[in-house]
PDB file of C-alpha atoms and ligand atoms in Angstrom:
ATOM      1  CA  MET M   1     147.330  14.925 178.159  1.00 98.00           C
ATOM      2  CA  LYS M   2     149.900  14.311 181.042  1.00 98.00           C
ATOM      3  CA  ILE M   3     149.486  10.865 182.855  1.00 98.00           C
ATOM      4  CA  PHE M   4     150.053  10.480 186.524  1.00 98.00           C
ATOM      5  CA  LEU M   5     150.070   7.425 188.434  1.00 98.00           C
ATOM      6  CA  ASP M   6     147.555   7.584 191.326  1.00 98.00           C
ATOM      7  CA  THR M   7     149.514   5.239 193.679  1.00 98.00           C
ATOM      8  CA  ALA M   8     151.972   5.163 196.642  1.00 97.00           C
ATOM      9  CA  SER M   9     153.589   1.831 195.424  1.00 98.00           C
ATOM     10  CA  ILE M  10     157.251   2.291 194.280  1.00 98.00           C
ATOM     11  CA  ASP M  11     156.833  -1.232 192.582  1.00 98.00           C
ATOM     12  CA  GLU M  12     153.856   0.123 190.430  1.00 98.00           C
ATOM     13  CA  ILE M  13     155.375   3.366 189.947  1.00 98.00           C
ATOM     14  CA  LYS M  14     158.583   1.691 188.547  1.00 98.00           C
ATOM     15  CA  LYS M  15     156.769  -0.860 186.484  1.00 98.00           C
ATOM     16  CA  ALA M  16     154.599   1.746 184.651  1.00 98.00           C
ATOM     17  CA  ASN M  17     157.590   4.417 184.518  1.00 98.00           C
ATOM     18  CA  GLY M  18     159.572   1.528 182.444  1.00 98.00           C
ATOM     19  CA  VAL M  19     156.543   1.273 180.070  1.00 98.00           C
ATOM     20  CA  ILE M  20     156.130   5.233 179.106  1.00 98.00           C
ATOM     21  CA  PRO M  21     157.754   8.160 181.127  1.00 98.00           C
ATOM     22  CA  LEU M  22     155.236   9.066 183.625  1.00 98.00           C
ATOM     23  CA  ASP M  23     154.387  12.890 184.028  1.00 98.00           C
ATOM     24  CA  GLY M  24     153.804  12.794 187.942  1.00 98.00           C
ATOM     25  CA  VAL M  25     152.354  10.767 190.548  1.00 98.00           C
ATOM     26  CA  THR M  26     149.544  11.584 193.272  1.00 98.00           C
ATOM     27  CA  THR M  27     149.401  10.172 196.585  1.00 97.00           C
ATOM     28  CA  ASN M  28     146.813  10.323 199.421  1.00 95.00           C
ATOM     29  CA  PRO M  29     146.428   8.931 203.065  1.00 93.00           C
ATOM     30  CA  SER M  30     144.297   6.011 201.876  1.00 95.00           C
ATOM     31  CA  LEU M  31     147.051   4.808 199.282  1.00 96.00           C
ATOM     32  CA  ILE M  32     149.693   5.331 201.776  1.00 94.00           C
ATOM     33  CA  MET M  33     147.700   3.315 204.239  1.00 94.00           C
ATOM     34  CA  LYS M  34     147.734   0.624 201.817  1.00 95.00           C
ATOM     35  CA  GLU M  35     151.398   0.397 201.571  1.00 96.00           C
ATOM     36  CA  GLY M  36     152.008   0.643 205.139  1.00 95.00           C
ATOM     37  CA  LYS M  37     155.072   2.971 205.089  1.00 94.00           C
ATOM     38  CA  ASP M  38     156.312   6.061 206.021  1.00 95.00           C
ATOM     39  CA  TYR M  39     154.762   8.876 204.190  1.00 95.00           C
ATOM     40  CA  LYS M  40     157.869  10.924 203.792  1.00 96.00           C
ATOM     41  CA  GLU M  41     160.144   8.229 202.959  1.00 96.00           C
ATOM     42  CA  THR M  42     158.045   7.014 200.305  1.00 97.00           C
ATOM     43  CA  LEU M  43     157.790  10.651 198.685  1.00 97.00           C
ATOM     44  CA  LYS M  44     161.601  10.786 198.895  1.00 97.00           C
ATOM     45  CA  GLU M  45     161.590   7.435 196.828  1.00 97.00           C
ATOM     46  CA  ILE M  46     159.063   8.405 194.328  1.00 98.00           C
ATOM     47  CA  THR M  47     160.760  11.618 193.693  1.00 98.00           C
ATOM     48  CA  LYS M  48     163.983   9.682 192.564  1.00 98.00           C
ATOM     49  CA  ILE M  49     161.948   7.516 190.070  1.00 98.00           C
ATOM     50  CA  VAL M  50     159.742  10.156 188.449  1.00 98.00           C
ATOM     51  CA  ASP M  51     160.668  13.855 187.322  1.00 98.00           C
ATOM     52  CA  GLY M  52     157.333  15.747 187.665  1.00 98.00           C
ATOM     53  CA  PRO M  53     154.681  16.937 190.240  1.00 98.00           C
ATOM     54  CA  ILE M  54     154.185  14.533 193.348  1.00 98.00           C
ATOM     55  CA  SER M  55     151.289  15.177 195.496  1.00 98.00           C
ATOM     56  CA  ALA M  56     151.633  14.927 199.107  1.00 98.00           C
ATOM     57  CA  GLU M  57     148.493  15.578 200.972  1.00 97.00           C
ATOM     58  CA  THR M  58     147.942  17.223 204.149  1.00 97.00           C
ATOM     59  CA  ILE M  59     145.509  15.922 207.004  1.00 96.00           C
ATOM     60  CA  SER M  60     145.463  19.101 209.208  1.00 96.00           C
ATOM     61  CA  PRO M  61     142.233  20.779 210.064  1.00 95.00           C
ATOM     62  CA  ASP M  62     143.237  24.456 209.703  1.00 98.00           C
ATOM     63  CA  ALA M  63     145.005  26.614 207.066  1.00 98.00           C
ATOM     64  CA  ALA M  64     148.181  27.333 209.269  1.00 98.00           C
ATOM     65  CA  SER M  65     148.792  23.895 210.277  1.00 98.00           C
ATOM     66  CA  MET M  66     147.879  22.679 206.856  1.00 98.00           C
ATOM     67  CA  ALA M  67     150.719  25.409 205.619  1.00 98.00           C
ATOM     68  CA  ARG M  68     153.101  23.981 208.222  1.00 98.00           C
ATOM     69  CA  GLU M  69     152.502  20.557 206.967  1.00 98.00           C
ATOM     70  CA  GLY M  70     152.667  21.521 203.265  1.00 98.00           C
ATOM     71  CA  LYS M  71     156.061  23.275 204.005  1.00 98.00           C
ATOM     72  CA  ASP M  72     157.698  20.450 205.705  1.00 98.00           C
ATOM     73  CA  PHE M  73     156.451  18.131 202.524  1.00 98.00           C
ATOM     74  CA  ALA M  74     158.054  20.634 200.326  1.00 98.00           C
ATOM     75  CA  LYS M  75     161.488  20.154 201.654  1.00 98.00           C
ATOM     76  CA  ILE M  76     161.639  16.613 200.441  1.00 98.00           C
ATOM     77  CA  HIS M  77     161.841  17.898 196.761  1.00 98.00           C
ATOM     78  CA  LYS M  78     161.334  20.695 194.329  1.00 98.00           C
ATOM     79  CA  ASN M  79     158.690  18.475 192.303  1.00 98.00           C
ATOM     80  CA  ILE M  80     156.583  17.952 195.689  1.00 98.00           C
ATOM     81  CA  VAL M  81     153.188  19.608 195.192  1.00 98.00           C
ATOM     82  CA  ILE M  82     151.046  20.312 198.523  1.00 98.00           C
ATOM     83  CA  LYS M  83     147.233  18.705 198.440  1.00 98.00           C
ATOM     84  CA  VAL M  84     145.051  20.675 200.243  1.00 98.00           C
ATOM     85  CA  PRO M  85     141.234  19.975 200.531  1.00 98.00           C
ATOM     86  CA  MET M  86     138.652  22.370 198.863  1.00 98.00           C
ATOM     87  CA  THR M  87     137.418  24.080 201.810  1.00 98.00           C
ATOM     88  CA  PRO M  88     137.853  27.753 202.904  1.00 98.00           C
ATOM     89  CA  GLU M  89     140.587  26.493 205.442  1.00 98.00           C
ATOM     90  CA  GLY M  90     142.190  24.829 202.582  1.00 98.00           C
ATOM     91  CA  MET M  91     141.933  27.612 200.012  1.00 98.00           C
ATOM     92  CA  LYS M  92     143.872  29.873 202.939  1.00 98.00           C
ATOM     93  CA  ALA M  93     146.590  27.365 203.007  1.00 98.00           C
ATOM     94  CA  CYS M  94     146.666  27.444 199.557  1.00 98.00           C
ATOM     95  CA  ARG M  95     147.477  30.919 199.361  1.00 98.00           C
ATOM     96  CA  ILE M  96     150.070  31.213 202.209  1.00 98.00           C
ATOM     97  CA  LEU M  97     151.713  28.073 200.242  1.00 98.00           C
ATOM     98  CA  THR M  98     151.517  29.658 196.850  1.00 98.00           C
ATOM     99  CA  ALA M  99     152.728  32.899 198.216  1.00 98.00           C
ATOM    100  CA  GLN M 100     156.012  30.974 199.136  1.00 98.00           C
ATOM    101  CA  ASN M 101     156.279  29.443 195.565  1.00 98.00           C
ATOM    102  CA  ILE M 102     155.053  26.064 196.927  1.00 98.00           C
ATOM    103  CA  ARG M 103     152.799  24.538 194.464  1.00 98.00           C
ATOM    104  CA  VAL M 104     149.280  23.378 195.437  1.00 98.00           C
ATOM    105  CA  ASN M 105     146.800  20.755 194.406  1.00 98.00           C
ATOM    106  CA  THR M 106     143.291  21.283 195.496  1.00 98.00           C
ATOM    107  CA  THR M 107     141.756  18.147 196.043  1.00 98.00           C
ATOM    108  CA  LEU M 108     137.931  16.679 196.760  1.00 98.00           C
ATOM    109  CA  VAL M 109     136.629  18.887 194.006  1.00 98.00           C
ATOM    110  CA  PHE M 110     132.838  18.034 193.582  1.00 98.00           C
ATOM    111  CA  SER M 111     131.711  20.847 191.658  1.00 98.00           C
ATOM    112  CA  ALA M 112     132.154  23.708 189.194  1.00 98.00           C
ATOM    113  CA  ASN M 113     132.076  26.459 191.864  1.00 98.00           C
ATOM    114  CA  GLN M 114     134.641  24.918 193.836  1.00 98.00           C
ATOM    115  CA  ALA M 115     137.158  24.494 191.113  1.00 98.00           C
ATOM    116  CA  LEU M 116     136.369  28.372 190.315  1.00 98.00           C
ATOM    117  CA  MET M 117     137.231  29.007 193.882  1.00 98.00           C
ATOM    118  CA  ALA M 118     140.347  26.939 193.684  1.00 98.00           C
ATOM    119  CA  ALA M 119     141.569  28.935 190.736  1.00 98.00           C
ATOM    120  CA  LYS M 120     140.848  32.255 192.487  1.00 98.00           C
ATOM    121  CA  ALA M 121     143.027  31.057 195.437  1.00 98.00           C
ATOM    122  CA  GLY M 122     145.934  30.331 192.928  1.00 98.00           C
ATOM    123  CA  THR M 123     145.933  26.334 192.963  1.00 98.00           C
ATOM    124  CA  PHE M 124     148.458  24.958 190.568  1.00 98.00           C
ATOM    125  CA  LEU M 125     146.271  21.718 189.989  1.00 98.00           C
ATOM    126  CA  VAL M 126     142.696  21.032 190.613  1.00 99.00           C
ATOM    127  CA  SER M 127     141.487  17.530 191.195  1.00 98.00           C
ATOM    128  CA  PRO M 128     137.986  16.796 190.283  1.00 98.00           C
ATOM    129  CA  PHE M 129     136.691  13.106 191.429  1.00 98.00           C
ATOM    130  CA  ILE M 130     135.077  11.876 188.633  1.00 98.00           C
ATOM    131  CA  GLY M 131     134.492   8.299 189.845  1.00 98.00           C
ATOM    132  CA  ARG M 132     133.041   9.524 192.954  1.00 98.00           C
ATOM    133  CA  LEU M 133     130.620  11.508 191.309  1.00 98.00           C
ATOM    134  CA  ASP M 134     129.644   8.590 189.248  1.00 98.00           C
ATOM    135  CA  ASP M 135     129.377   6.436 192.407  1.00 98.00           C
ATOM    136  CA  ILE M 136     126.401   8.639 193.719  1.00 98.00           C
ATOM    137  CA  GLY M 137     124.774   8.711 190.439  1.00 98.00           C
ATOM    138  CA  GLN M 138     125.849  11.686 188.731  1.00 98.00           C
ATOM    139  CA  THR M 139     127.986  12.180 185.533  1.00 98.00           C
ATOM    140  CA  GLY M 140     131.427  12.883 186.612  1.00 98.00           C
ATOM    141  CA  MET M 141     132.809  13.684 183.470  1.00 98.00           C
ATOM    142  CA  ASP M 142     130.473  16.561 183.200  1.00 98.00           C
ATOM    143  CA  LEU M 143     132.191  18.178 185.764  1.00 98.00           C
ATOM    144  CA  ILE M 144     135.798  18.342 183.706  1.00 98.00           C
ATOM    145  CA  ARG M 145     133.567  19.545 180.727  1.00 98.00           C
ATOM    146  CA  GLU M 146     132.182  22.456 182.901  1.00 98.00           C
ATOM    147  CA  ILE M 147     135.616  23.286 184.636  1.00 98.00           C
ATOM    148  CA  LYS M 148     137.508  23.342 181.283  1.00 98.00           C
ATOM    149  CA  THR M 149     134.543  25.957 179.860  1.00 98.00           C
ATOM    150  CA  ILE M 150     135.042  28.035 182.892  1.00 98.00           C
ATOM    151  CA  TYR M 151     138.954  28.198 183.145  1.00 98.00           C
ATOM    152  CA  SER M 152     139.298  29.138 179.272  1.00 98.00           C
ATOM    153  CA  ASN M 153     136.309  31.659 179.505  1.00 98.00           C
ATOM    154  CA  TYR M 154     138.706  33.646 182.056  1.00 98.00           C
ATOM    155  CA  GLY M 155     142.158  32.142 181.270  1.00 98.00           C
ATOM    156  CA  TYR M 156     143.112  30.511 184.557  1.00 98.00           C
ATOM    157  CA  ARG M 157     146.282  28.676 184.151  1.00 98.00           C
ATOM    158  CA  THR M 158     145.072  26.346 187.123  1.00 98.00           C
ATOM    159  CA  GLN M 159     145.567  22.977 185.322  1.00 98.00           C
ATOM    160  CA  ILE M 160     142.658  20.350 185.399  1.00 98.00           C
ATOM    161  CA  LEU M 161     143.756  16.951 187.034  1.00 98.00           C
ATOM    162  CA  ALA M 162     140.905  14.236 186.454  1.00 98.00           C
ATOM    163  CA  ALA M 163     140.942  12.120 189.640  1.00 98.00           C
ATOM    164  CA  SER M 164     139.334   9.182 190.910  1.00 98.00           C
ATOM    165  CA  ILE M 165     139.601   7.466 187.548  1.00 98.00           C
ATOM    166  CA  ARG M 166     137.758   4.152 187.516  1.00 98.00           C
ATOM    167  CA  HIS M 167     138.305   2.447 183.838  1.00 98.00           C
ATOM    168  CA  PRO M 168     139.764   3.444 180.618  1.00 98.00           C
ATOM    169  CA  ILE M 169     136.522   5.060 179.348  1.00 98.00           C
ATOM    170  CA  HIS M 170     137.251   7.680 181.996  1.00 98.00           C
ATOM    171  CA  VAL M 171     140.687   8.436 180.516  1.00 98.00           C
ATOM    172  CA  LYS M 172     139.509   8.692 176.924  1.00 98.00           C
ATOM    173  CA  GLU M 173     136.694  11.181 177.619  1.00 98.00           C
ATOM    174  CA  ALA M 174     138.952  13.268 179.869  1.00 98.00           C
ATOM    175  CA  ALA M 175     141.480  13.631 176.823  1.00 98.00           C
ATOM    176  CA  LEU M 176     138.677  14.491 174.538  1.00 98.00           C
ATOM    177  CA  ILE M 177     137.452  17.175 176.914  1.00 98.00           C
ATOM    178  CA  GLY M 178     141.047  18.333 177.143  1.00 98.00           C
ATOM    179  CA  ALA M 179     141.897  17.676 180.632  1.00 98.00           C
ATOM    180  CA  ASP M 180     145.516  18.797 181.381  1.00 98.00           C
ATOM    181  CA  ILE M 181     146.335  15.571 183.202  1.00 98.00           C
ATOM    182  CA  CYS M 182     144.965  12.245 184.497  1.00 98.00           C
ATOM    183  CA  THR M 183     145.867  10.343 187.126  1.00 98.00           C
ATOM    184  CA  LEU M 184     145.495   6.441 187.058  1.00 98.00           C
ATOM    185  CA  PRO M 185     145.195   3.903 189.468  1.00 98.00           C
ATOM    186  CA  TYR M 186     147.839   0.928 188.081  1.00 98.00           C
ATOM    187  CA  LYS M 187     145.041  -1.339 186.918  1.00 98.00           C
ATOM    188  CA  VAL M 188     143.654   1.253 184.815  1.00 98.00           C
ATOM    189  CA  PHE M 189     147.257   2.186 183.423  1.00 98.00           C
ATOM    190  CA  GLU M 190     147.601  -1.419 182.531  1.00 98.00           C
ATOM    191  CA  GLN M 191     144.169  -1.480 180.672  1.00 98.00           C
ATOM    192  CA  LEU M 192     145.247   1.247 178.414  1.00 98.00           C
ATOM    193  CA  PHE M 193     147.381  -0.858 176.632  1.00 98.00           C
ATOM    194  CA  GLN M 194     145.090  -3.772 176.233  1.00 98.00           C
ATOM    195  CA  HIS M 195     142.667  -4.997 173.530  1.00 98.00           C
ATOM    196  CA  SER M 196     141.599  -8.690 172.441  1.00 98.00           C
ATOM    197  CA  LEU M 197     142.275  -7.821 168.599  1.00 98.00           C
ATOM    198  CA  THR M 198     145.999  -6.711 169.612  1.00 98.00           C
ATOM    199  CA  ASP M 199     146.310 -10.347 171.168  1.00 98.00           C
ATOM    200  CA  SER M 200     144.574 -12.246 168.623  1.00 98.00           C
ATOM    201  CA  GLY M 201     146.633 -10.679 165.894  1.00 98.00           C
ATOM    202  CA  ILE M 202     149.923 -11.303 167.565  1.00 98.00           C
ATOM    203  CA  LYS M 203     148.886 -14.676 167.948  1.00 97.00           C
ATOM    204  CA  LYS M 204     147.858 -15.007 164.092  1.00 97.00           C
ATOM    205  CA  PHE M 205     151.249 -13.671 162.780  1.00 97.00           C
ATOM    206  CA  LEU M 206     153.013 -15.934 165.157  1.00 97.00           C
ATOM    207  CA  ASP M 207     151.308 -19.022 164.309  1.00 97.00           C
ATOM    208  CA  ASP M 208     151.697 -18.269 160.423  1.00 96.00           C
ATOM    209  CA  TRP M 209     155.438 -17.483 161.310  1.00 96.00           C
ATOM    210  CA  ASP M 210     155.684 -20.968 162.763  1.00 95.00           C
ATOM    211  CA  LYS M 211     153.966 -22.501 159.880  1.00 94.00           C
ATOM    212  CA  LEU M 212     156.338 -20.953 157.449  1.00 94.00           C
ATOM    213  CA  GLN M 213     159.520 -22.088 159.644  1.00 93.00           C
ATOM    214  CA  LYS M 214     158.207 -25.624 159.222  1.00 90.00           C
ATOM    215  CA  GLY M 215     157.300 -25.448 155.380  1.00 90.00           C
ATOM    216  CA  LEU M 216     160.969 -24.247 155.009  1.00 85.00           C
ATOM    217  CA  LYS M 217     162.186 -27.035 156.617  1.00 80.00           C
ATOM    218  CA  LYS M 218     160.384 -29.780 154.594  1.00 73.00           C
TER     219      LYS M 218
HETATM  220  C1  E4P Q 301     143.982  11.633 193.538  1.00 82.50           C
HETATM  221  O1  E4P Q 301     144.476  12.532 193.934  1.00 82.50           O
HETATM  222  C2  E4P Q 301     142.713  11.068 194.503  1.00 82.50           C
HETATM  223  O2  E4P Q 301     143.426  11.182 195.705  1.00 82.50           O
HETATM  224  C3  E4P Q 301     142.226   9.729 193.700  1.00 82.50           C
HETATM  225  O3  E4P Q 301     142.211   9.804 192.610  1.00 82.50           O
HETATM  226  C4  E4P Q 301     140.869   9.356 194.594  1.00 82.50           C
HETATM  227  O4  E4P Q 301     140.570   8.294 193.951  1.00 82.50           O
HETATM  228  P1  E4P Q 301     139.350   7.519 194.687  1.00 82.50           P
HETATM  229  O5  E4P Q 301     138.124   7.944 194.505  1.00 82.50           O
HETATM  230  O6  E4P Q 301     139.443   6.224 193.861  1.00 82.50           O
HETATM  231  O7  E4P Q 301     139.699   7.132 196.020  1.00 82.50           O
END
């Protein structure tokens, strides 16, 4: 499974990419707002750090303006992928951009039928939002399972990007189901490396090593 970071923080991207090579990055207007920096400049900086799909989200209401915005973002770098919302206008924009060889990430996907429509519109990535479904009392991960089945039933090549990830269990389950990509907030990325038995194991080895050194000095 490919691992993307879900952030617009250059610092977080550099730190994570220093540990494992990131496969891509997803951004959205809320994440950009958090950083308070220019969107295009931030995207440009990210493309210099990570060699993989970098999602940039459109904010226009209609297909023609979404496509215009998308074309503008796509000029930044060949790795820029354009996020459009799962709406009929978004799907029209997806077709316009795809026809011009600009890859699309269909975002805000909350049902299997929406994912089916996105695949039919030719989207490169589909982003089901797991955590936001859990938040309203549904089982977000069921959606990943359904999309996986539908796409494999018909051989759609759209990649499933598990988004709105809240904790490491989401990551494990997405990997077990066979999601193509999981995009992680930095906090969850850090949690993937942690285990209390790893920490206590390191401590025990170091303590024993110290004891041995002291014994040898006697
Ligand atoms: C990624 O592409 C999405 O925008 C993001 O994962 C949404 O996450 P949230 O539900 O935590 O805002």
